[in-house]
Amino acid sequence: DLILVYSSNVPWQRVLESQGGRLCCYVLLGENALISCSLPGCGVYFAFMNAEVNILYFAKSAELAGVRTETLSVPQQITSSQLWDEIVDRHPRHLLSIENMNEDEEQPKDLIKLSHEKLSIDAVSLSVISSSCGAVSVFIGTTRNTFAGKTVISLEYEAYTPMAEAEIKKICLVMRNRWPSLKHIAVHHRLGLVPVTEASVIIAVSSPHRTESLEAVQYCINTLKATVPIWKKEIYEEDEYSWKENKECFWRQQIK
């Protein structure tokens, strides 16, 4: 969004620019920017030769103000903060929303769930969608029907939920430190019996760009398998079964 303030009797002009609720003031002499500072309250003075300035509104600023241009009477010397207050006084309900724009932005969420219920791919992926993100990366782990030549009919998962959730929270913290742009993270793991083709784990991550979320999802599933205490039993035909450990488990490496 752009708000342009100028006076016809001076050789330079100042531009007030609003981007995502952050206001900046630029002092222009010809085409060269001499000063830039934050608004409001930056303390830089406008020194107009007369008491009237022309204000042009563009993009969202024009929509919020309801006008494209207007003339404002101001003191001959006025700070940028005072000038902004004058504009807001003209359009208090509309332009104040520019300053408050970022206050309503949703906070990042870590959505962790261990449940005996069937997992919903749609529900998990939708839970991480954000208007500020252009990518949602999803990993789905499902039960396959064979292992080492044996026919698998289902998997059964067991966990001490408080401990498992705490370990997953640690993984989310590392992900946020490694990829600061991540928005929402969802990790859902099913417990109990999981038949062939059904999902046992779903991980979804949103981010402004795809690279971060893709890398974060891969890190999450690999680390989950290595560190989170969730036990898996493979159930075969003819009433055979076997408790399995993931090859990534750190305690397996320590024993070796």
CSV table of C-alpha atoms in Angstrom, one decimal:
chain,number,residue,atom,x,y,z
A,1,ASP,CA,0.0,0.0,0.0
A,2,LEU,CA,1.1,3.6,-0.7
A,3,ILE,CA,0.3,7.0,0.7
A,4,LEU,CA,1.9,9.8,-1.1
A,5,VAL,CA,2.1,13.2,0.6
A,6,TYR,CA,3.4,16.3,-1.2
A,7,SER,CA,3.1,20.1,-1.5
A,8,SER,CA,3.1,21.8,-4.8
A,9,ASN,CA,5.3,24.7,-3.5
A,10,VAL,CA,8.4,22.6,-2.5
A,11,PRO,CA,11.0,20.9,-4.7
A,12,TRP,CA,10.9,17.7,-2.6
A,13,GLN,CA,8.3,15.3,-1.3
A,14,ARG,CA,7.9,12.6,1.3
A,15,VAL,CA,6.3,9.2,0.7
A,16,LEU,CA,4.6,7.3,3.4
A,17,GLU,CA,4.6,3.6,2.7
A,18,SER,CA,2.7,0.9,4.5
A,19,GLN,CA,3.6,-2.7,4.1
A,20,GLY,CA,1.9,-5.2,6.4
A,21,GLY,CA,1.2,-2.6,9.0
A,22,ARG,CA,4.8,-1.2,9.0
A,23,LEU,CA,5.1,2.4,8.0
A,24,CYS,CA,8.1,4.0,6.6
A,25,CYS,CA,8.9,7.6,5.7
A,26,TYR,CA,11.1,8.5,2.7
A,27,VAL,CA,12.4,12.0,2.0
A,28,LEU,CA,12.9,12.5,-1.7
A,29,LEU,CA,14.9,15.1,-3.5
A,30,GLY,CA,14.3,14.5,-7.2
A,31,GLU,CA,14.7,10.8,-7.6
A,32,ASN,CA,17.2,10.2,-4.8
A,33,ALA,CA,16.1,9.0,-1.4
A,34,LEU,CA,17.9,10.9,1.3
A,35,ILE,CA,16.4,9.7,4.6
A,36,SER,CA,14.3,6.7,5.6
A,37,CYS,CA,12.8,6.0,9.0
A,38,SER,CA,10.0,4.2,10.7
A,39,LEU,CA,6.5,5.7,11.1
A,40,PRO,CA,4.8,6.8,13.2
A,41,GLY,CA,6.9,8.6,15.8
A,42,CYS,CA,10.1,8.8,13.8
A,43,GLY,CA,10.5,12.5,14.7
A,44,VAL,CA,11.5,13.6,11.2
A,45,TYR,CA,9.9,17.0,10.2
A,46,PHE,CA,7.9,18.0,7.2
A,47,ALA,CA,8.6,21.6,6.4
A,48,PHE,CA,5.9,22.8,4.0
A,49,MET,CA,5.9,26.2,2.4
A,50,ASN,CA,2.2,26.5,2.8
A,51,ALA,CA,-0.4,25.0,5.1
A,52,GLU,CA,-2.0,22.6,2.6
A,53,VAL,CA,-0.7,19.2,1.4
A,54,ASN,CA,-2.1,16.9,-1.2
A,55,ILE,CA,-2.6,13.2,-0.2
A,56,LEU,CA,-2.8,10.4,-2.7
A,57,TYR,CA,-4.0,7.0,-1.6
A,58,PHE,CA,-3.1,3.8,-3.5
A,59,ALA,CA,-4.1,0.1,-3.3
A,60,LYS,CA,-5.4,-1.0,0.1
A,61,SER,CA,-4.9,2.4,1.6
A,62,ALA,CA,-7.3,3.8,-0.9
A,63,GLU,CA,-9.8,1.1,-0.1
A,64,LEU,CA,-9.6,1.7,3.6
A,65,ALA,CA,-9.8,5.4,3.3
A,66,GLY,CA,-12.6,5.4,0.8
A,67,VAL,CA,-10.9,8.1,-1.3
A,68,ARG,CA,-8.1,8.4,-3.8
A,69,THR,CA,-7.0,11.9,-3.1
A,70,GLU,CA,-7.7,14.7,-0.7
A,71,THR,CA,-6.2,18.0,0.5
A,72,LEU,CA,-5.2,18.4,4.2
A,73,SER,CA,-4.5,21.6,6.0
A,74,VAL,CA,-1.5,21.2,8.4
A,75,PRO,CA,0.9,23.4,10.3
A,76,GLN,CA,3.9,24.6,8.2
A,77,GLN,CA,6.2,22.4,10.4
A,78,ILE,CA,4.9,19.0,11.5
A,79,THR,CA,6.5,15.7,12.4
A,80,SER,CA,5.8,12.6,10.5
A,81,SER,CA,3.9,11.2,13.6
A,82,GLN,CA,1.7,14.2,13.8
A,83,LEU,CA,1.0,14.1,10.1
A,84,TRP,CA,0.0,10.4,10.4
A,85,ASP,CA,-2.3,11.3,13.3
A,86,GLU,CA,-3.9,14.0,11.1
A,87,ILE,CA,-4.6,11.4,8.4
A,88,VAL,CA,-6.0,8.9,10.9
A,89,ASP,CA,-8.2,11.5,12.4
A,90,ARG,CA,-9.8,11.9,8.9
A,91,HIS,CA,-10.3,8.1,8.6
A,92,PRO,CA,-10.1,6.6,12.1
A,93,ARG,CA,-12.0,3.4,11.4
A,94,HIS,CA,-10.3,2.7,8.2
A,95,LEU,CA,-6.7,3.6,8.5
A,96,LEU,CA,-6.2,2.4,12.1
A,97,SER,CA,-6.7,-1.1,10.7
A,98,ILE,CA,-3.4,-0.6,8.8
A,99,GLU,CA,-1.5,-0.2,12.2
A,100,ASN,CA,-3.4,-3.1,13.7
A,101,MET,CA,-3.1,-5.4,10.7
A,102,ASN,CA,-0.4,-7.6,12.2
A,103,GLU,CA,-2.1,-8.0,15.6
A,104,ASP,CA,-4.6,-10.5,14.3
A,105,GLU,CA,-2.1,-12.7,12.5
A,106,GLU,CA,-2.3,-16.2,13.7
A,107,GLN,CA,0.4,-17.5,15.9
A,108,PRO,CA,2.4,-20.6,14.9
A,109,LYS,CA,1.0,-23.9,16.3
A,110,ASP,CA,2.4,-27.3,17.1
A,111,LEU,CA,-0.5,-29.8,16.8
A,112,ILE,CA,0.5,-33.1,18.4
A,113,LYS,CA,-2.0,-36.0,18.8
A,114,LEU,CA,-1.7,-39.6,19.7
A,115,SER,CA,-5.0,-41.4,19.2
A,116,HIS,CA,-6.6,-44.8,18.7
A,117,GLU,CA,-8.9,-43.2,16.1
A,118,LYS,CA,-8.5,-43.5,12.4
A,119,LEU,CA,-6.4,-40.6,11.1
A,120,SER,CA,-7.8,-38.1,8.6
A,121,ILE,CA,-5.4,-36.9,6.0
A,122,ASP,CA,-7.7,-34.0,5.1
A,123,ALA,CA,-8.1,-32.9,8.7
A,124,VAL,CA,-4.4,-32.9,9.4
A,125,SER,CA,-3.4,-31.1,6.2
A,126,LEU,CA,-6.1,-28.5,6.7
A,127,SER,CA,-5.1,-27.8,10.3
A,128,VAL,CA,-1.7,-26.3,9.1
A,129,ILE,CA,-3.0,-24.1,6.3
A,130,SER,CA,-2.2,-20.4,6.7
A,131,SER,CA,-2.9,-17.4,4.5
A,132,SER,CA,0.8,-16.4,4.9
A,133,CYS,CA,2.1,-19.7,3.5
A,134,GLY,CA,2.4,-21.0,-0.1
A,135,ALA,CA,3.4,-24.5,0.8
A,136,VAL,CA,2.0,-27.4,2.9
A,137,SER,CA,4.1,-30.5,2.9
A,138,VAL,CA,2.7,-33.8,4.1
A,139,PHE,CA,4.1,-37.2,5.0
A,140,ILE,CA,1.8,-40.2,5.4
A,141,GLY,CA,3.1,-43.5,6.8
A,142,THR,CA,0.8,-46.5,6.0
A,143,THR,CA,0.7,-50.2,6.7
A,144,ARG,CA,2.1,-52.3,3.9
A,145,ASN,CA,1.0,-55.9,3.3
A,146,THR,CA,4.4,-57.6,3.3
A,147,PHE,CA,7.6,-57.7,5.3
A,148,ALA,CA,10.6,-60.0,4.6
A,149,GLY,CA,8.4,-62.3,2.5
A,150,LYS,CA,5.7,-62.6,5.2
A,151,THR,CA,2.1,-61.4,4.6
A,152,VAL,CA,1.2,-58.6,7.1
A,153,ILE,CA,-2.4,-58.1,8.0
A,154,SER,CA,-2.0,-55.2,10.4
A,155,LEU,CA,0.3,-53.3,12.6
A,156,GLU,CA,-0.2,-52.5,16.3
A,157,TYR,CA,1.3,-49.5,18.0
A,158,GLU,CA,1.8,-48.9,21.7
A,159,ALA,CA,3.1,-45.8,23.5
A,160,TYR,CA,3.4,-44.1,26.8
A,161,THR,CA,1.5,-41.0,25.6
A,162,PRO,CA,3.0,-38.2,27.9
A,163,MET,CA,6.5,-39.3,27.1
A,164,ALA,CA,5.9,-39.6,23.4
A,165,GLU,CA,4.2,-36.2,23.2
A,166,ALA,CA,7.1,-34.6,25.1
A,167,GLU,CA,9.6,-36.1,22.6
A,168,ILE,CA,7.6,-34.9,19.6
A,169,LYS,CA,7.5,-31.4,21.2
A,170,LYS,CA,11.3,-31.4,21.3
A,171,ILE,CA,11.4,-32.3,17.6
A,172,CYS,CA,9.1,-29.4,16.8
A,173,LEU,CA,11.3,-27.0,18.7
A,174,VAL,CA,14.4,-28.2,16.8
A,175,MET,CA,12.5,-27.8,13.5
A,176,ARG,CA,11.5,-24.2,14.4
A,177,ASN,CA,15.1,-23.3,15.3
A,178,ARG,CA,16.4,-24.9,12.1
A,179,TRP,CA,13.7,-23.5,9.8
A,180,PRO,CA,12.4,-20.3,11.4
A,181,SER,CA,9.9,-19.6,8.6
A,182,LEU,CA,7.8,-22.7,9.5
A,183,LYS,CA,4.2,-21.7,10.4
A,184,HIS,CA,2.2,-24.7,11.7
A,185,ILE,CA,3.4,-28.2,12.5
A,186,ALA,CA,1.0,-31.2,12.9
A,187,VAL,CA,2.1,-34.6,14.0
A,188,HIS,CA,-0.6,-37.2,14.4
A,189,HIS,CA,0.2,-40.8,15.3
A,190,ARG,CA,-2.3,-43.7,15.6
A,191,LEU,CA,-2.1,-46.2,18.4
A,192,GLY,CA,-3.7,-49.7,18.5
A,193,LEU,CA,-4.4,-51.7,15.4
A,194,VAL,CA,-3.7,-50.2,12.0
A,195,PRO,CA,-4.9,-52.3,9.1
A,196,VAL,CA,-3.1,-52.6,5.7
A,197,THR,CA,-3.3,-49.3,3.6
A,198,GLU,CA,-4.4,-47.2,6.6
A,199,ALA,CA,-2.3,-44.4,8.0
A,200,SER,CA,-0.3,-44.8,11.1
A,201,VAL,CA,1.4,-41.4,11.1
A,202,ILE,CA,0.7,-38.1,9.3
A,203,ILE,CA,3.0,-35.1,9.5
A,204,ALA,CA,2.1,-31.8,7.9
A,205,VAL,CA,4.1,-28.6,7.9
A,206,SER,CA,3.3,-25.2,6.4
A,207,SER,CA,5.8,-22.5,5.3
A,208,PRO,CA,5.9,-19.6,3.0
A,209,HIS,CA,8.1,-21.6,0.5
A,210,ARG,CA,8.2,-25.3,-0.3
A,211,THR,CA,11.9,-26.0,0.4
A,212,GLU,CA,11.6,-25.4,4.2
A,213,SER,CA,8.5,-27.5,4.7
A,214,LEU,CA,9.8,-30.4,2.6
A,215,GLU,CA,13.1,-30.5,4.5
A,216,ALA,CA,11.3,-30.1,7.8
A,217,VAL,CA,8.8,-33.0,7.1
A,218,GLN,CA,11.7,-35.4,6.3
A,219,TYR,CA,13.6,-34.4,9.4
A,220,CYS,CA,10.5,-34.9,11.5
A,221,ILE,CA,9.7,-38.4,10.4
A,222,ASN,CA,13.3,-39.5,10.6
A,223,THR,CA,13.8,-38.1,14.1
A,224,LEU,CA,10.4,-39.4,15.3
A,225,LYS,CA,11.4,-42.9,14.3
A,226,ALA,CA,14.8,-42.5,16.0
A,227,THR,CA,13.8,-40.9,19.3
A,228,VAL,CA,10.1,-41.2,20.1
A,229,PRO,CA,9.1,-44.2,22.3
A,230,ILE,CA,6.4,-45.8,20.2
A,231,TRP,CA,6.5,-49.5,19.8
A,232,LYS,CA,5.3,-51.4,16.8
A,233,LYS,CA,4.1,-55.0,16.5
A,234,GLU,CA,3.7,-56.6,13.0
A,235,ILE,CA,0.9,-59.1,12.9
A,236,TYR,CA,1.1,-61.8,10.2
A,237,GLU,CA,-1.1,-64.5,8.8
A,238,GLU,CA,-1.5,-67.7,10.8
A,239,ASP,CA,-1.4,-65.8,14.2
A,240,GLU,CA,2.3,-64.9,14.0
A,241,TYR,CA,3.6,-61.6,15.1
A,242,SER,CA,6.8,-59.8,15.8
A,243,TRP,CA,7.7,-56.7,17.9
A,244,LYS,CA,9.8,-54.4,15.6
A,245,GLU,CA,12.2,-51.7,16.2
A,246,ASN,CA,13.0,-48.9,13.7
A,247,LYS,CA,16.5,-49.1,12.3
A,248,GLU,CA,16.9,-45.4,13.2
A,249,CYS,CA,16.4,-45.9,16.9
A,250,PHE,CA,19.2,-44.3,18.8
A,251,TRP,CA,19.2,-47.0,21.6
A,252,ARG,CA,19.7,-49.7,18.9
A,253,GLN,CA,22.8,-47.9,17.8
A,254,GLN,CA,24.1,-47.6,21.3
A,255,ILE,CA,23.6,-51.3,22.0
A,256,LYS,CA,25.7,-52.1,18.9
